[in-house]
PDB file of C-alpha atoms in Angstrom:
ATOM      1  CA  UNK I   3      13.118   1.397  -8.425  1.00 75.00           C
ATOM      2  CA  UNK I   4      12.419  -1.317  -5.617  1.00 77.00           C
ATOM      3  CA  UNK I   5      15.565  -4.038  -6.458  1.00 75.00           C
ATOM      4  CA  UNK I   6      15.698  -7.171  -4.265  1.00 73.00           C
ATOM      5  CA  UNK I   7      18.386 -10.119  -4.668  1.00 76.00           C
ATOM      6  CA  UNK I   8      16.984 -14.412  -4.397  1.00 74.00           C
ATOM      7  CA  UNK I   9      18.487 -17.334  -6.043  1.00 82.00           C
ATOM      8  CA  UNK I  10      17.538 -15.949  -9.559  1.00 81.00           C
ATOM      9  CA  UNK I  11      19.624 -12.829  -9.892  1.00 86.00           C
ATOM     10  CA  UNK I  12      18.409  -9.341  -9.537  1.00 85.00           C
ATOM     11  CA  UNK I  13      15.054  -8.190  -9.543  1.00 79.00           C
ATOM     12  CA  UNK I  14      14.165  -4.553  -9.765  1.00 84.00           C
ATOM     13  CA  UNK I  15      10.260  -3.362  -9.906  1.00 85.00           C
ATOM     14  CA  UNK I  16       9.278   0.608 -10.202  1.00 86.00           C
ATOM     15  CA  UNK I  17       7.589   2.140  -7.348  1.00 84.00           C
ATOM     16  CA  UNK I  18       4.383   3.569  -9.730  1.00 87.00           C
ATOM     17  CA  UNK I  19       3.902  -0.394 -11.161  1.00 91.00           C
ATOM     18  CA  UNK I  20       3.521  -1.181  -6.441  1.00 90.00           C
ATOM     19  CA  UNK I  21       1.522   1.919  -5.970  1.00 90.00           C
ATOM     20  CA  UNK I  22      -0.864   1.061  -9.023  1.00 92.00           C
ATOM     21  CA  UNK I  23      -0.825  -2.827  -7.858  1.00 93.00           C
ATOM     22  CA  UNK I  24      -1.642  -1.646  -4.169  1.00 93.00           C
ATOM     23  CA  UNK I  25      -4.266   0.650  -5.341  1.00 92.00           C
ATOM     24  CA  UNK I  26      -6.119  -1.585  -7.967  1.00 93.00           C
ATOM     25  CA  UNK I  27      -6.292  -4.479  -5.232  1.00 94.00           C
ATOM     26  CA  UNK I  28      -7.713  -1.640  -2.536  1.00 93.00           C
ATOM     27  CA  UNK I  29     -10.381  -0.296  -4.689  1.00 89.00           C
ATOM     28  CA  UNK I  30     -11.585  -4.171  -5.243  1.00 90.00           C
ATOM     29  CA  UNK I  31     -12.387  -4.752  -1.836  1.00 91.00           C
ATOM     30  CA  UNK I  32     -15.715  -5.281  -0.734  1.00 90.00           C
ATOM     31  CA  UNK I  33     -16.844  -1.630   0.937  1.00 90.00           C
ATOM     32  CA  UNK I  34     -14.049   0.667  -0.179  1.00 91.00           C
ATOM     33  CA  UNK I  35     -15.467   3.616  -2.211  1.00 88.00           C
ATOM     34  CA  UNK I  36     -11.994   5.177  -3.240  1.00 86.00           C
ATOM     35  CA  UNK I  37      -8.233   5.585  -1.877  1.00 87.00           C
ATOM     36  CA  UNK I  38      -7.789   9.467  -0.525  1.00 82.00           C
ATOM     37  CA  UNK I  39      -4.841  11.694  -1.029  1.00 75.00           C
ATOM     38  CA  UNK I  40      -2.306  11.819   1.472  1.00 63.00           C
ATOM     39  CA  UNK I  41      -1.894  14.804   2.742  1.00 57.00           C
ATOM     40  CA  UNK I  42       1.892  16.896   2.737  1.00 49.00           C
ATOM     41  CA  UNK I  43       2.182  16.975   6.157  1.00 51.00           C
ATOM     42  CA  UNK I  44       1.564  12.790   6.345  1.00 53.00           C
ATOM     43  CA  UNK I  45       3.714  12.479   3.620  1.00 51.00           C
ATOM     44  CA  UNK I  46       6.681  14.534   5.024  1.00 53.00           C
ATOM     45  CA  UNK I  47       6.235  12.749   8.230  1.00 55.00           C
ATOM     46  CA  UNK I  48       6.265   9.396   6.338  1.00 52.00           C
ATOM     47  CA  UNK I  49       9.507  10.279   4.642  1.00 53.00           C
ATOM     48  CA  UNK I  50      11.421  11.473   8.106  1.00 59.00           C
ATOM     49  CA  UNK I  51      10.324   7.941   9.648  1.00 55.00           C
ATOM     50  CA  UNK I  52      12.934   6.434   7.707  1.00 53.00           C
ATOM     51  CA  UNK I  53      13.441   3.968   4.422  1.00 49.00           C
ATOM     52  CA  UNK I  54      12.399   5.388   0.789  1.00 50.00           C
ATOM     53  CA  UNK I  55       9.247   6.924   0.550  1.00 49.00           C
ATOM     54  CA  UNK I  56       6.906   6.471  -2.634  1.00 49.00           C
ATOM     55  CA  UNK I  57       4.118   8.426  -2.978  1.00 50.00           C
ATOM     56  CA  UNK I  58       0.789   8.027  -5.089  1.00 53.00           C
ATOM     57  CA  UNK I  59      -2.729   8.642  -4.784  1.00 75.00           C
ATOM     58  CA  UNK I  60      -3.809   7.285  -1.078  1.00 85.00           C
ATOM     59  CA  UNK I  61      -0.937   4.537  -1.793  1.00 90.00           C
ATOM     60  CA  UNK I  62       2.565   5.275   0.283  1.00 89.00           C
ATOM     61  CA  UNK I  63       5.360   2.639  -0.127  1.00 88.00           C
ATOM     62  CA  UNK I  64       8.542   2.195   1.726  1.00 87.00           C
ATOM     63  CA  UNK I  65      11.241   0.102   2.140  1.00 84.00           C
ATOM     64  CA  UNK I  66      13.563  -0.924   4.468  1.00 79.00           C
ATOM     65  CA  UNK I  67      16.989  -1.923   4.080  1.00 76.00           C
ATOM     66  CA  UNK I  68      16.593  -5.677   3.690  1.00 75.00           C
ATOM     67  CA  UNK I  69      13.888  -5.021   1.014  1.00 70.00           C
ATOM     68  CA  UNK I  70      10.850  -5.490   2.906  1.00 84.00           C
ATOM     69  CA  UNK I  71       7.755  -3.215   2.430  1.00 90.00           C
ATOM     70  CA  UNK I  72       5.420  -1.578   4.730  1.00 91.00           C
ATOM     71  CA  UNK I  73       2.361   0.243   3.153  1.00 92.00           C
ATOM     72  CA  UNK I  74       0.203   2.757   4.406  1.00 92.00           C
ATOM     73  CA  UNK I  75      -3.425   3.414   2.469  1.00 93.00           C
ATOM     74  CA  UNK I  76      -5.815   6.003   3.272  1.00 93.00           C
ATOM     75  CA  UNK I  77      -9.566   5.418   2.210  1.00 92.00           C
ATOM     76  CA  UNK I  78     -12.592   6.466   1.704  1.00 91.00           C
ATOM     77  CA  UNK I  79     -15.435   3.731   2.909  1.00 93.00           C
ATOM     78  CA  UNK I  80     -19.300   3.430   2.010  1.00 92.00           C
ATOM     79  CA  UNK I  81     -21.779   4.144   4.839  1.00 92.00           C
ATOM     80  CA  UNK I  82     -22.996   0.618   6.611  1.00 91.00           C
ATOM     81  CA  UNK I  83     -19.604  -1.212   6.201  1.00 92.00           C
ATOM     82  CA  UNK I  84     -18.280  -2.947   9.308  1.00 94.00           C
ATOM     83  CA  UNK I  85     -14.628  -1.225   9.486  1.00 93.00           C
ATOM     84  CA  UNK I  86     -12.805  -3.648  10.940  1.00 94.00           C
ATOM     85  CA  UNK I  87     -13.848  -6.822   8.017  1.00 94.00           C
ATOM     86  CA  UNK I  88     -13.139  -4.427   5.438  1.00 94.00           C
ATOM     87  CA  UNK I  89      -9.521  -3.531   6.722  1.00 95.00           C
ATOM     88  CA  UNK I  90      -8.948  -7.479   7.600  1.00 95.00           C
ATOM     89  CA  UNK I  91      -9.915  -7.740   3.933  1.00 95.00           C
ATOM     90  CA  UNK I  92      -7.823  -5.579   3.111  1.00 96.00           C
ATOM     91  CA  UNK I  93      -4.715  -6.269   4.369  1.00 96.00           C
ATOM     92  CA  UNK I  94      -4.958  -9.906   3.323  1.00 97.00           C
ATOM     93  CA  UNK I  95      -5.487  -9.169  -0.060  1.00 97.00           C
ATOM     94  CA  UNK I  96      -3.302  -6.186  -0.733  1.00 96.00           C
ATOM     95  CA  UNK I  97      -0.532  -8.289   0.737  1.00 96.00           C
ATOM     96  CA  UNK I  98      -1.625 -11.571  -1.138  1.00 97.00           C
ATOM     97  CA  UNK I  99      -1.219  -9.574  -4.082  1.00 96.00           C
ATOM     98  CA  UNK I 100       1.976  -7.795  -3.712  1.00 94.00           C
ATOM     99  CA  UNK I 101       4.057 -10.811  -2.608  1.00 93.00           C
ATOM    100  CA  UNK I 102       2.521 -13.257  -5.436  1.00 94.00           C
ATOM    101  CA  UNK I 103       2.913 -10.235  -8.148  1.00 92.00           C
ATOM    102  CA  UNK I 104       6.324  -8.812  -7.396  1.00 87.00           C
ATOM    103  CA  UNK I 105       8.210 -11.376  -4.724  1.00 83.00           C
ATOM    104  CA  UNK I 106       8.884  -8.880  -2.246  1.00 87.00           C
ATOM    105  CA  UNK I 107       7.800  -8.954   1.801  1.00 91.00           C
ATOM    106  CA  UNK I 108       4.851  -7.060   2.539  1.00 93.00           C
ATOM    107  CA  UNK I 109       6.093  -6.252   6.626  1.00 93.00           C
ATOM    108  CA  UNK I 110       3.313  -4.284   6.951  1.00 93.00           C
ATOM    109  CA  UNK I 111       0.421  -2.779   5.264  1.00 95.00           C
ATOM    110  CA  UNK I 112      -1.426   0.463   7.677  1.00 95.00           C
ATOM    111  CA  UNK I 113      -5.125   1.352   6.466  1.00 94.00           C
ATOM    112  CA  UNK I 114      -5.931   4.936   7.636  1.00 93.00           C
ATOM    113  CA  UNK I 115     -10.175   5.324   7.132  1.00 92.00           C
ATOM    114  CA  UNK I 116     -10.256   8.874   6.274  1.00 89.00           C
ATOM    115  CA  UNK I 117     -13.813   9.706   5.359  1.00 86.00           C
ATOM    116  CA  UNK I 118     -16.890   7.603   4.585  1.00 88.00           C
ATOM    117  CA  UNK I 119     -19.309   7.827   1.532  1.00 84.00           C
ATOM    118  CA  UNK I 120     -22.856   8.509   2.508  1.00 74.00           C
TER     119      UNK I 120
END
């Protein structure tokens, strides 16, 4: 569980409810064909980097200690799309998303392009 304090009282949101947000608002973006698997080596190296580490398909969530989040996607894009508009795209929307659907700070969201769809 991801649990942050405001003005309201305690707020507490399950990590597979973020992943599945994250992932849902990735796979609607214009020129994404799928979100990858992360690899066990990534994922081990993600979890010795420090903060909790929250694993899904492609989706990896942590937090820091003053509740902020910092996201790291790998995809899978189609053949033609211009890289750098899609990941713009991206990160706009996945943090739009997050922060209107949960009230947490999105500090960072990484997009890793691992493969392309011909």
């Amino acid at each position: 569980m991801v649990s942050i304090e405001n003005h309201i009282g305690k707020i507490s949101v399950s990590e597979s409810y973020i992943t599945e947000l994250v992932r849902h608002a990735v796979c609607d973006c214009f020129g994404v064909a799928d979100v990858c698997s992360v690899s066990t080596f990534r994922s081990a190296v993600s979890s010795l980097t420090g903060g909790r580490l929250f694993k899904r398909k492609g989706v990896v969530v942590r937090t820091d200690k003053n509740g902020g989040l910092t996201i790291d996607l790998h995809i899978k894009v189609t053949y033609g799309t211009n890289i750098a508009a899609a990941v713009s795209s991206i990160t706009h929307k996945v943090t739009f998303t997050v922060e209107e659907s949960t009230d947490m700070q999105v500090n960072a969201v990484n997009v890793y392009v691992d493969d392309m769809n011909s």
